[in-house]
Amino acid sequence: MTDASSKNHFLIVAGDPSADRHGAALVQALRRQRPGVRISALGGDHLKEAADHFIYPLVGLGGFGFWEPLMKLPQLWVALGKIKRLFQEDRPDLVIPMDYYGFNIHVARSAYAKGVPVVYYISPQVWASRSGRIRNLATIIRRMLVILPFEETLYRSAGVPVTFVGHPLLEKVPAPADLPTGQAGPPTGPARIGLLPGSRWGTIQRHLPILVETARRLRERHPEAEFLMFKPAEIDEARYRPDLTGAPWIRLVTDADYRERQTLRVALSVSGTAALENMLLGIPMVILYRLSALSYQVARRIITVPFIGMPNILAGRSIVPELIQEAATPDRLAEAAERFLQEQTLWEQTRNGLMDLRQSLGQGGSERAATAILQEVHP
């Protein structure tokens, strides 16, 4: 066991791809502010590379929805057992759960039972459904670090110590591309249309065929258009090929620096991180999402917000169209995207609204989160 007497030891737990990336950025910020800090982690490839001790590949186990995670319970139970063993053999000074409430509430409770303080970074979406989760968190965490401005009021009103640190994507996603001098409307020339089916393979599988068919309809009207399918680096492009075989004009890209995406005229995107990235880039978009039939029926009964896309949630109104479940058909998606391609005023208004929303998210979260975390422990 590493001698921890002269350095802090933190446990970070991330269960989805975006939290995995934000967790790795947090590790870098912690090390900049306190060199020698020791990190144990559960997560994905990014945290595996960043941590001193990688405990378990948690990313991808939980699934998305209400029934899908049940299929992974044995693996989740193994992961929780490894965490409990860490508490016994190499007790961390602080536990940092990230989002992923269904698993992380058990992590936080286990830490609390062992007297290990918990600073939760990136709130679960308690404002969207099951607000009682705030009460559960309030009893066991020392502080909540939130990345959306309205979450700060929500937690403070519930008596939970909270700090708004800003959104970590702002540290990664560049500002919207400048339009040529004197040009107010969309970029000229052939339209570049982005297709973003998701970051988890299960989500991609549900949306990939729909987006390919939508692109086919748009290409009939815009044969000169360029279509780009964006994929995460960690997913092999061979998995996309069966759906793209009949559409060789769709270019599959991995765009870590967002330079390809910055040039899009319009995006067709699942909700979640992809839609938020589009917002930060000022890209007018159409948001779609499909769940399994059972998960959708449950969601209809418990989700309390009128929107699923972060641009609309932040704006408090419909700034970009959302097509959910049966409404997410190729015909309706193509029709919604066509409006952005044809109506310059709509394109300009939407882009300006998205750029205003970017300003509401602060200046970036990792450094501020690291500062808040280090204030909770002694060197």
mmCIF file of C-alpha atoms in Angstrom:
data_model
loop_
_atom_site.group_PDB
_atom_site.id
_atom_site.type_symbol
_atom_site.label_atom_id
_atom_site.label_comp_id
_atom_site.label_asym_id
_atom_site.label_seq_id
_atom_site.Cartn_x
_atom_site.Cartn_y
_atom_site.Cartn_z
ATOM 1 C CA MET A 1 0.000 0.000 0.000
ATOM 2 C CA THR A 2 1.223 3.479 -0.861
ATOM 3 C CA ASP A 3 2.133 5.606 2.143
ATOM 4 C CA ALA A 4 -0.587 8.266 2.260
ATOM 5 C CA SER A 5 0.708 10.139 5.302
ATOM 6 C CA SER A 6 2.040 13.046 3.268
ATOM 7 C CA LYS A 7 -0.516 13.255 0.472
ATOM 8 C CA ASN A 8 -4.259 13.343 0.123
ATOM 9 C CA HIS A 9 -6.046 10.338 -1.316
ATOM 10 C CA PHE A 10 -9.296 10.914 -3.235
ATOM 11 C CA LEU A 11 -11.748 8.429 -4.748
ATOM 12 C CA ILE A 12 -13.565 9.573 -7.914
ATOM 13 C CA VAL A 13 -16.560 7.600 -9.214
ATOM 14 C CA ALA A 14 -17.899 8.279 -12.737
ATOM 15 C CA GLY A 15 -20.399 6.086 -14.530
ATOM 16 C CA ASP A 16 -20.900 7.647 -17.955
ATOM 17 C CA PRO A 17 -18.612 8.862 -20.766
ATOM 18 C CA SER A 18 -19.032 12.589 -20.132
ATOM 19 C CA ALA A 19 -18.391 12.263 -16.395
ATOM 20 C CA ASP A 20 -15.345 10.128 -17.199
ATOM 21 C CA ARG A 21 -13.903 12.974 -19.282
ATOM 22 C CA HIS A 22 -14.813 15.616 -16.702
ATOM 23 C CA GLY A 23 -13.338 13.421 -13.968
ATOM 24 C CA ALA A 24 -10.017 13.211 -15.781
ATOM 25 C CA ALA A 25 -10.004 17.012 -16.162
ATOM 26 C CA LEU A 26 -10.693 17.309 -12.428
ATOM 27 C CA VAL A 27 -7.727 15.049 -11.664
ATOM 28 C CA GLN A 28 -5.468 17.331 -13.683
ATOM 29 C CA ALA A 29 -6.802 20.397 -11.866
ATOM 30 C CA LEU A 30 -6.339 18.764 -8.459
ATOM 31 C CA ARG A 31 -2.735 17.908 -9.292
ATOM 32 C CA ARG A 32 -2.036 21.426 -10.491
ATOM 33 C CA GLN A 33 -3.321 22.862 -7.231
ATOM 34 C CA ARG A 34 -1.938 20.164 -4.921
ATOM 35 C CA PRO A 35 0.934 18.204 -6.466
ATOM 36 C CA GLY A 36 1.235 14.705 -5.077
ATOM 37 C CA VAL A 37 -2.476 14.129 -4.544
ATOM 38 C CA ARG A 38 -3.263 10.443 -4.991
ATOM 39 C CA ILE A 39 -6.311 9.397 -7.035
ATOM 40 C CA SER A 40 -8.259 6.153 -7.040
ATOM 41 C CA ALA A 41 -11.088 5.938 -9.551
ATOM 42 C CA LEU A 42 -13.884 3.987 -11.136
ATOM 43 C CA GLY A 43 -14.836 5.188 -14.597
ATOM 44 C CA GLY A 44 -13.744 4.793 -18.197
ATOM 45 C CA ASP A 45 -10.660 5.152 -20.335
ATOM 46 C CA HIS A 46 -9.990 8.782 -19.402
ATOM 47 C CA LEU A 47 -9.972 8.191 -15.655
ATOM 48 C CA LYS A 48 -8.078 4.950 -16.150
ATOM 49 C CA GLU A 49 -5.268 6.957 -17.709
ATOM 50 C CA ALA A 50 -5.433 9.787 -15.169
ATOM 51 C CA ALA A 51 -5.755 7.863 -11.892
ATOM 52 C CA ASP A 52 -2.983 6.359 -9.796
ATOM 53 C CA HIS A 53 -5.189 3.390 -8.960
ATOM 54 C CA PHE A 54 -7.967 2.403 -11.362
ATOM 55 C CA ILE A 55 -10.448 0.170 -9.574
ATOM 56 C CA TYR A 56 -13.155 -0.826 -12.034
ATOM 57 C CA PRO A 57 -14.419 0.016 -15.571
ATOM 58 C CA LEU A 58 -17.762 1.444 -14.486
ATOM 59 C CA VAL A 59 -18.574 3.472 -17.613
ATOM 60 C CA GLY A 60 -21.109 1.695 -19.778
ATOM 61 C CA LEU A 61 -22.433 -0.614 -17.076
ATOM 62 C CA GLY A 62 -25.425 1.403 -16.009
ATOM 63 C CA GLY A 63 -27.233 1.790 -19.299
ATOM 64 C CA PHE A 64 -29.799 4.510 -19.799
ATOM 65 C CA GLY A 65 -33.455 4.348 -18.892
ATOM 66 C CA PHE A 66 -35.267 2.679 -16.040
ATOM 67 C CA TRP A 67 -35.054 -1.025 -16.832
ATOM 68 C CA GLU A 68 -31.806 -1.361 -18.758
ATOM 69 C CA PRO A 69 -29.511 -0.868 -15.713
ATOM 70 C CA LEU A 70 -31.080 -3.901 -14.028
ATOM 71 C CA MET A 71 -29.279 -6.116 -16.525
ATOM 72 C CA LYS A 72 -25.941 -4.912 -15.154
ATOM 73 C CA LEU A 73 -26.647 -5.328 -11.441
ATOM 74 C CA PRO A 74 -24.095 -8.145 -10.925
ATOM 75 C CA GLN A 75 -21.265 -5.976 -12.293
ATOM 76 C CA LEU A 76 -22.444 -2.959 -10.304
ATOM 77 C CA TRP A 77 -22.482 -5.091 -7.170
ATOM 78 C CA VAL A 78 -18.874 -6.134 -7.857
ATOM 79 C CA ALA A 79 -17.894 -2.478 -8.328
ATOM 80 C CA LEU A 80 -19.506 -1.469 -5.030
ATOM 81 C CA GLY A 81 -17.732 -4.336 -3.286
ATOM 82 C CA LYS A 82 -14.378 -3.087 -4.557
ATOM 83 C CA ILE A 83 -15.151 0.379 -3.193
ATOM 84 C CA LYS A 84 -16.027 -1.000 0.223
ATOM 85 C CA ARG A 85 -12.783 -2.974 0.218
ATOM 86 C CA LEU A 86 -10.876 0.229 -0.591
ATOM 87 C CA PHE A 87 -12.460 1.894 2.449
ATOM 88 C CA GLN A 88 -11.029 -0.900 4.593
ATOM 89 C CA GLU A 89 -7.597 -1.277 3.025
ATOM 90 C CA ASP A 90 -6.668 2.199 1.775
ATOM 91 C CA ARG A 91 -9.207 4.639 3.162
ATOM 92 C CA PRO A 92 -9.513 7.805 1.001
ATOM 93 C CA ASP A 93 -9.625 11.246 2.595
ATOM 94 C CA LEU A 94 -12.554 12.241 0.393
ATOM 95 C CA VAL A 95 -15.004 10.623 -2.020
ATOM 96 C CA ILE A 96 -16.087 12.484 -5.162
ATOM 97 C CA PRO A 97 -19.130 10.904 -6.853
ATOM 98 C CA MET A 98 -20.040 12.353 -10.253
ATOM 99 C CA ASP A 99 -23.668 12.380 -11.488
ATOM 100 C CA TYR A 100 -24.955 8.739 -11.875
ATOM 101 C CA TYR A 101 -27.271 8.795 -8.858
ATOM 102 C CA GLY A 102 -28.465 5.179 -9.004
ATOM 103 C CA PHE A 103 -25.006 3.852 -8.189
ATOM 104 C CA ASN A 104 -23.391 6.830 -6.505
ATOM 105 C CA ILE A 105 -26.006 7.117 -3.772
ATOM 106 C CA HIS A 106 -24.738 3.732 -2.540
ATOM 107 C CA VAL A 107 -21.150 4.932 -2.810
ATOM 108 C CA ALA A 108 -21.975 8.052 -0.799
ATOM 109 C CA ARG A 109 -23.830 6.079 1.865
ATOM 110 C CA SER A 110 -20.939 3.641 2.201
ATOM 111 C CA ALA A 111 -18.486 6.517 2.567
ATOM 112 C CA TYR A 112 -20.693 8.262 5.138
ATOM 113 C CA ALA A 113 -20.954 5.052 7.157
ATOM 114 C CA LYS A 114 -17.136 4.907 7.266
ATOM 115 C CA GLY A 115 -16.806 8.554 8.207
ATOM 116 C CA VAL A 116 -15.315 9.530 4.836
ATOM 117 C CA PRO A 117 -16.551 12.955 3.673
ATOM 118 C CA VAL A 118 -18.340 13.183 0.330
ATOM 119 C CA VAL A 119 -18.188 16.133 -2.077
ATOM 120 C CA TYR A 120 -20.539 15.419 -4.982
ATOM 121 C CA TYR A 121 -19.412 16.937 -8.299
ATOM 122 C CA ILE A 122 -22.004 17.336 -11.085
ATOM 123 C CA SER A 123 -25.490 16.953 -9.724
ATOM 124 C CA PRO A 124 -27.791 14.171 -10.855
ATOM 125 C CA GLN A 125 -30.771 15.608 -12.703
ATOM 126 C CA VAL A 126 -32.923 15.843 -9.592
ATOM 127 C CA TRP A 127 -34.671 18.863 -11.099
ATOM 128 C CA ALA A 128 -36.022 16.707 -13.937
ATOM 129 C CA SER A 129 -37.529 13.881 -11.857
ATOM 130 C CA ARG A 130 -37.604 12.365 -8.378
ATOM 131 C CA SER A 131 -36.831 15.534 -6.445
ATOM 132 C CA GLY A 132 -36.852 13.479 -3.240
ATOM 133 C CA ARG A 133 -33.331 12.457 -4.128
ATOM 134 C CA ILE A 134 -32.166 15.853 -2.860
ATOM 135 C CA ARG A 135 -33.295 14.878 0.646
ATOM 136 C CA ASN A 136 -31.369 11.616 0.371
ATOM 137 C CA LEU A 137 -28.217 13.433 -0.664
ATOM 138 C CA ALA A 138 -28.617 16.144 1.981
ATOM 139 C CA THR A 139 -28.101 13.672 4.814
ATOM 140 C CA ILE A 140 -24.822 12.201 3.597
ATOM 141 C CA ILE A 141 -22.829 14.711 1.535
ATOM 142 C CA ARG A 142 -20.665 17.555 2.770
ATOM 143 C CA ARG A 143 -21.105 19.732 -0.339
ATOM 144 C CA MET A 144 -22.651 19.627 -3.802
ATOM 145 C CA LEU A 145 -20.684 21.203 -6.663
ATOM 146 C CA VAL A 146 -23.116 22.105 -9.453
ATOM 147 C CA ILE A 147 -22.411 23.021 -13.062
ATOM 148 C CA LEU A 148 -25.766 24.563 -14.043
ATOM 149 C CA PRO A 149 -26.719 27.950 -12.569
ATOM 150 C CA PHE A 150 -30.290 27.078 -11.545
ATOM 151 C CA GLU A 151 -29.106 24.044 -9.558
ATOM 152 C CA GLU A 152 -27.462 26.261 -6.951
ATOM 153 C CA THR A 153 -30.800 27.747 -5.842
ATOM 154 C CA LEU A 154 -32.412 24.312 -5.855
ATOM 155 C CA TYR A 155 -29.899 22.811 -3.430
ATOM 156 C CA ARG A 156 -29.570 25.880 -1.260
ATOM 157 C CA SER A 157 -33.337 25.997 -0.733
ATOM 158 C CA ALA A 158 -33.144 22.354 0.396
ATOM 159 C CA GLY A 159 -30.454 23.208 2.953
ATOM 160 C CA VAL A 160 -27.614 21.477 1.103
ATOM 161 C CA PRO A 161 -24.216 23.259 1.096
ATOM 162 C CA VAL A 162 -23.676 24.027 -2.582
ATOM 163 C CA THR A 163 -21.229 25.824 -4.880
ATOM 164 C CA PHE A 164 -21.809 26.709 -8.536
ATOM 165 C CA VAL A 165 -18.459 26.054 -10.215
ATOM 166 C CA GLY A 166 -19.394 26.528 -13.887
ATOM 167 C CA HIS A 167 -19.616 23.936 -16.630
ATOM 168 C CA PRO A 168 -16.421 21.957 -17.367
ATOM 169 C CA LEU A 169 -17.277 21.709 -21.074
ATOM 170 C CA LEU A 170 -16.443 25.395 -21.363
ATOM 171 C CA GLU A 171 -12.798 24.448 -20.802
ATOM 172 C CA LYS A 172 -12.907 22.148 -23.823
ATOM 173 C CA VAL A 173 -15.484 23.371 -26.329
ATOM 174 C CA PRO A 174 -14.237 26.397 -28.324
ATOM 175 C CA ALA A 175 -16.325 29.496 -28.831
ATOM 176 C CA PRO A 176 -18.708 29.529 -31.810
ATOM 177 C CA ALA A 177 -16.925 30.032 -35.093
ATOM 178 C CA ASP A 178 -16.945 33.631 -36.296
ATOM 179 C CA LEU A 179 -18.950 34.329 -39.402
ATOM 180 C CA PRO A 180 -17.204 36.166 -42.247
ATOM 181 C CA THR A 181 -17.148 39.928 -41.842
ATOM 182 C CA GLY A 182 -20.464 41.455 -42.831
ATOM 183 C CA GLN A 183 -22.272 38.106 -42.904
ATOM 184 C CA ALA A 184 -25.118 37.659 -40.437
ATOM 185 C CA GLY A 185 -26.809 34.548 -41.774
ATOM 186 C CA PRO A 186 -25.707 30.924 -42.166
ATOM 187 C CA PRO A 187 -22.352 30.059 -43.741
ATOM 188 C CA THR A 188 -22.506 30.190 -47.509
ATOM 189 C CA GLY A 189 -21.767 27.286 -49.812
ATOM 190 C CA PRO A 190 -22.969 23.672 -49.551
ATOM 191 C CA ALA A 191 -24.571 22.939 -46.194
ATOM 192 C CA ARG A 192 -22.669 20.789 -43.717
ATOM 193 C CA ILE A 193 -25.162 18.765 -41.698
ATOM 194 C CA GLY A 194 -24.137 16.956 -38.514
ATOM 195 C CA LEU A 195 -25.579 13.641 -37.296
ATOM 196 C CA LEU A 196 -24.996 12.868 -33.605
ATOM 197 C CA PRO A 197 -26.565 9.580 -32.448
ATOM 198 C CA GLY A 198 -24.982 9.523 -28.958
ATOM 199 C CA SER A 199 -21.983 8.403 -26.947
ATOM 200 C CA ARG A 200 -23.148 5.062 -25.500
ATOM 201 C CA TRP A 201 -23.469 2.196 -27.948
ATOM 202 C CA GLY A 202 -26.982 1.335 -26.769
ATOM 203 C CA THR A 203 -28.112 4.894 -27.436
ATOM 204 C CA ILE A 204 -26.312 4.981 -30.787
ATOM 205 C CA GLN A 205 -28.029 1.761 -31.904
ATOM 206 C CA ARG A 206 -31.478 3.260 -31.293
ATOM 207 C CA HIS A 207 -30.776 6.471 -33.181
ATOM 208 C CA LEU A 208 -28.308 5.602 -35.933
ATOM 209 C CA PRO A 209 -30.851 4.136 -38.419
ATOM 210 C CA ILE A 210 -33.216 7.070 -37.879
ATOM 211 C CA LEU A 211 -30.484 9.610 -38.560
ATOM 212 C CA VAL A 212 -29.285 7.807 -41.680
ATOM 213 C CA GLU A 213 -32.816 7.833 -43.093
ATOM 214 C CA THR A 214 -33.240 11.480 -42.150
ATOM 215 C CA ALA A 215 -30.007 12.312 -43.968
ATOM 216 C CA ARG A 216 -31.270 10.419 -47.014
ATOM 217 C CA ARG A 217 -34.384 12.614 -47.147
ATOM 218 C CA LEU A 218 -32.378 15.797 -46.737
ATOM 219 C CA ARG A 219 -29.944 14.734 -49.458
ATOM 220 C CA GLU A 220 -32.825 14.395 -51.915
ATOM 221 C CA ARG A 221 -33.493 18.106 -51.425
ATOM 222 C CA HIS A 222 -29.840 19.132 -51.024
ATOM 223 C CA PRO A 223 -27.686 16.807 -53.167
ATOM 224 C CA GLU A 224 -24.711 19.115 -52.701
ATOM 225 C CA ALA A 225 -24.849 18.949 -48.885
ATOM 226 C CA GLU A 226 -22.126 17.256 -46.844
ATOM 227 C CA PHE A 227 -23.232 14.891 -44.091
ATOM 228 C CA LEU A 228 -20.987 14.133 -41.109
ATOM 229 C CA MET A 229 -21.687 11.380 -38.594
ATOM 230 C CA PHE A 230 -19.883 12.080 -35.315
ATOM 231 C CA LYS A 231 -18.671 9.165 -33.218
ATOM 232 C CA PRO A 232 -16.818 8.865 -29.895
ATOM 233 C CA ALA A 233 -13.187 7.838 -30.164
ATOM 234 C CA GLU A 234 -13.741 4.836 -27.898
ATOM 235 C CA ILE A 235 -16.306 3.167 -30.193
ATOM 236 C CA ASP A 236 -14.964 1.249 -33.190
ATOM 237 C CA GLU A 237 -16.145 2.635 -36.504
ATOM 238 C CA ALA A 238 -16.830 -0.912 -37.722
ATOM 239 C CA ARG A 239 -19.931 -0.925 -35.527
ATOM 240 C CA TYR A 240 -21.394 1.887 -37.642
ATOM 241 C CA ARG A 241 -20.699 0.268 -40.994
ATOM 242 C CA PRO A 242 -23.845 -1.902 -41.341
ATOM 243 C CA ASP A 243 -26.049 1.198 -41.165
ATOM 244 C CA LEU A 244 -23.756 3.296 -43.361
ATOM 245 C CA THR A 245 -23.195 0.708 -46.110
ATOM 246 C CA GLY A 246 -25.956 2.151 -48.263
ATOM 247 C CA ALA A 247 -24.968 5.733 -47.526
ATOM 248 C CA PRO A 248 -21.277 6.126 -48.478
ATOM 249 C CA TRP A 249 -21.830 9.886 -48.775
ATOM 250 C CA ILE A 250 -22.086 10.109 -44.963
ATOM 251 C CA ARG A 251 -18.605 10.773 -43.609
ATOM 252 C CA LEU A 252 -17.811 9.182 -40.237
ATOM 253 C CA VAL A 253 -15.644 11.463 -38.102
ATOM 254 C CA THR A 254 -14.097 11.585 -34.654
ATOM 255 C CA ASP A 255 -13.789 15.248 -33.826
ATOM 256 C CA ALA A 256 -11.977 15.659 -30.521
ATOM 257 C CA ASP A 257 -11.198 19.347 -31.068
ATOM 258 C CA TYR A 258 -14.664 20.293 -32.444
ATOM 259 C CA ARG A 259 -13.151 21.863 -35.564
ATOM 260 C CA GLU A 260 -15.377 19.852 -37.891
ATOM 261 C CA ARG A 261 -18.467 20.510 -35.811
ATOM 262 C CA GLN A 262 -17.831 24.245 -35.637
ATOM 263 C CA THR A 263 -18.543 24.494 -39.351
ATOM 264 C CA LEU A 264 -21.981 22.829 -39.317
ATOM 265 C CA ARG A 265 -25.022 24.644 -40.652
ATOM 266 C CA VAL A 266 -27.377 22.453 -38.612
ATOM 267 C CA ALA A 267 -27.141 19.371 -36.384
ATOM 268 C CA LEU A 268 -29.510 16.489 -35.740
ATOM 269 C CA SER A 269 -28.577 15.371 -32.261
ATOM 270 C CA VAL A 270 -29.671 13.227 -29.363
ATOM 271 C CA SER A 271 -30.255 15.079 -26.125
ATOM 272 C CA GLY A 272 -27.553 15.071 -23.470
ATOM 273 C CA THR A 273 -23.930 16.105 -23.809
ATOM 274 C CA ALA A 274 -24.037 16.261 -27.618
ATOM 275 C CA ALA A 275 -26.850 18.829 -27.577
ATOM 276 C CA LEU A 276 -25.052 20.864 -24.926
ATOM 277 C CA GLU A 277 -21.866 20.877 -27.014
ATOM 278 C CA ASN A 278 -23.853 22.062 -30.025
ATOM 279 C CA MET A 279 -25.298 24.848 -27.889
ATOM 280 C CA LEU A 280 -21.833 25.965 -26.805
ATOM 281 C CA LEU A 281 -20.759 25.990 -30.451
ATOM 282 C CA GLY A 282 -23.784 28.062 -31.460
ATOM 283 C CA ILE A 283 -25.094 25.386 -33.865
ATOM 284 C CA PRO A 284 -28.849 25.411 -34.574
ATOM 285 C CA MET A 285 -30.096 21.878 -34.031
ATOM 286 C CA VAL A 286 -32.984 19.466 -33.914
ATOM 287 C CA ILE A 287 -32.991 17.280 -30.790
ATOM 288 C CA LEU A 288 -34.306 13.725 -30.865
ATOM 289 C CA TYR A 289 -34.499 10.888 -28.395
ATOM 290 C CA ARG A 290 -36.013 7.438 -28.192
ATOM 291 C CA LEU A 291 -36.158 5.161 -25.156
ATOM 292 C CA SER A 292 -37.336 1.589 -24.881
ATOM 293 C CA ALA A 293 -41.134 1.427 -24.664
ATOM 294 C CA LEU A 294 -41.116 0.500 -20.966
ATOM 295 C CA SER A 295 -38.618 3.201 -20.018
ATOM 296 C CA TYR A 296 -40.587 5.801 -21.935
ATOM 297 C CA GLN A 297 -43.826 4.935 -20.137
ATOM 298 C CA VAL A 298 -42.085 5.319 -16.779
ATOM 299 C CA ALA A 299 -40.418 8.559 -17.858
ATOM 300 C CA ARG A 300 -43.741 10.120 -18.855
ATOM 301 C CA ARG A 301 -45.002 9.602 -15.316
ATOM 302 C CA ILE A 302 -42.058 10.925 -13.326
ATOM 303 C CA ILE A 303 -40.263 13.575 -15.402
ATOM 304 C CA THR A 304 -41.490 16.999 -14.382
ATOM 305 C CA VAL A 305 -39.662 19.352 -16.780
ATOM 306 C CA PRO A 306 -41.288 20.272 -20.126
ATOM 307 C CA PHE A 307 -38.082 19.737 -22.159
ATOM 308 C CA ILE A 308 -35.323 17.132 -22.447
ATOM 309 C CA GLY A 309 -32.681 19.187 -24.287
ATOM 310 C CA MET A 310 -30.362 21.333 -22.181
ATOM 311 C CA PRO A 311 -30.659 24.383 -24.476
ATOM 312 C CA ASN A 312 -34.408 24.466 -23.891
ATOM 313 C CA ILE A 313 -34.088 23.688 -20.178
ATOM 314 C CA LEU A 314 -31.623 26.542 -19.685
ATOM 315 C CA ALA A 315 -33.673 28.943 -21.797
ATOM 316 C CA GLY A 316 -36.947 27.996 -20.123
ATOM 317 C CA ARG A 317 -38.565 27.879 -23.547
ATOM 318 C CA SER A 318 -38.373 26.025 -26.835
ATOM 319 C CA ILE A 319 -35.323 27.516 -28.511
ATOM 320 C CA VAL A 320 -34.677 24.405 -30.649
ATOM 321 C CA PRO A 321 -37.198 21.733 -31.709
ATOM 322 C CA GLU A 322 -37.416 18.442 -29.814
ATOM 323 C CA LEU A 323 -38.848 15.269 -31.357
ATOM 324 C CA ILE A 324 -39.253 12.463 -28.843
ATOM 325 C CA GLN A 325 -40.168 8.787 -29.143
ATOM 326 C CA GLU A 326 -42.750 8.188 -31.925
ATOM 327 C CA ALA A 327 -42.383 11.809 -33.070
ATOM 328 C CA ALA A 328 -38.704 11.196 -33.910
ATOM 329 C CA THR A 329 -39.315 9.993 -37.467
ATOM 330 C CA PRO A 330 -37.077 10.679 -40.461
ATOM 331 C CA ASP A 331 -39.799 12.723 -42.154
ATOM 332 C CA ARG A 332 -40.416 14.996 -39.168
ATOM 333 C CA LEU A 333 -36.720 15.358 -38.374
ATOM 334 C CA ALA A 334 -35.930 16.289 -41.968
ATOM 335 C CA GLU A 335 -38.760 18.807 -41.989
ATOM 336 C CA ALA A 336 -37.488 20.469 -38.803
ATOM 337 C CA ALA A 337 -33.904 20.599 -40.100
ATOM 338 C CA GLU A 338 -35.125 21.988 -43.422
ATOM 339 C CA ARG A 339 -36.448 25.078 -41.670
ATOM 340 C CA PHE A 340 -32.944 25.936 -40.464
ATOM 341 C CA LEU A 341 -31.611 25.372 -43.969
ATOM 342 C CA GLN A 342 -34.217 27.574 -45.618
ATOM 343 C CA GLU A 343 -35.158 30.297 -43.110
ATOM 344 C CA GLN A 344 -32.251 32.657 -42.512
ATOM 345 C CA THR A 345 -34.014 34.675 -39.803
ATOM 346 C CA LEU A 346 -34.808 31.533 -37.809
ATOM 347 C CA TRP A 347 -31.191 30.375 -38.135
ATOM 348 C CA GLU A 348 -29.861 33.741 -36.915
ATOM 349 C CA GLN A 349 -32.274 33.973 -33.975
ATOM 350 C CA THR A 350 -31.489 30.436 -32.857
ATOM 351 C CA ARG A 351 -27.736 30.900 -33.106
ATOM 352 C CA ASN A 352 -27.878 34.136 -31.128
ATOM 353 C CA GLY A 353 -30.025 32.513 -28.452
ATOM 354 C CA LEU A 354 -27.586 29.610 -28.110
ATOM 355 C CA MET A 355 -24.637 31.966 -27.806
ATOM 356 C CA ASP A 356 -26.430 33.848 -25.009
ATOM 357 C CA LEU A 357 -26.961 30.559 -23.168
ATOM 358 C CA ARG A 358 -23.241 29.806 -23.335
ATOM 359 C CA GLN A 359 -22.586 32.954 -21.319
ATOM 360 C CA SER A 360 -24.880 31.718 -18.525
ATOM 361 C CA LEU A 361 -22.676 28.703 -17.748
ATOM 362 C CA GLY A 362 -19.760 30.551 -16.183
ATOM 363 C CA GLN A 363 -16.126 30.190 -17.168
ATOM 364 C CA GLY A 364 -15.487 26.473 -16.723
ATOM 365 C CA GLY A 365 -15.712 24.050 -13.834
ATOM 366 C CA SER A 366 -12.640 21.880 -13.249
ATOM 367 C CA GLU A 367 -10.360 24.425 -11.571
ATOM 368 C CA ARG A 368 -13.157 25.829 -9.416
ATOM 369 C CA ALA A 369 -14.274 22.322 -8.503
ATOM 370 C CA ALA A 370 -10.719 21.377 -7.518
ATOM 371 C CA THR A 371 -10.436 24.486 -5.329
ATOM 372 C CA ALA A 372 -13.721 23.704 -3.570
ATOM 373 C CA ILE A 373 -12.715 20.075 -3.026
ATOM 374 C CA LEU A 374 -9.303 20.929 -1.599
ATOM 375 C CA GLN A 375 -10.898 23.363 0.839
ATOM 376 C CA GLU A 376 -12.643 20.355 2.425
ATOM 377 C CA VAL A 377 -9.421 18.498 3.293
ATOM 378 C CA HIS A 378 -6.067 19.350 4.839
ATOM 379 C CA PRO A 379 -2.785 18.832 2.956
#
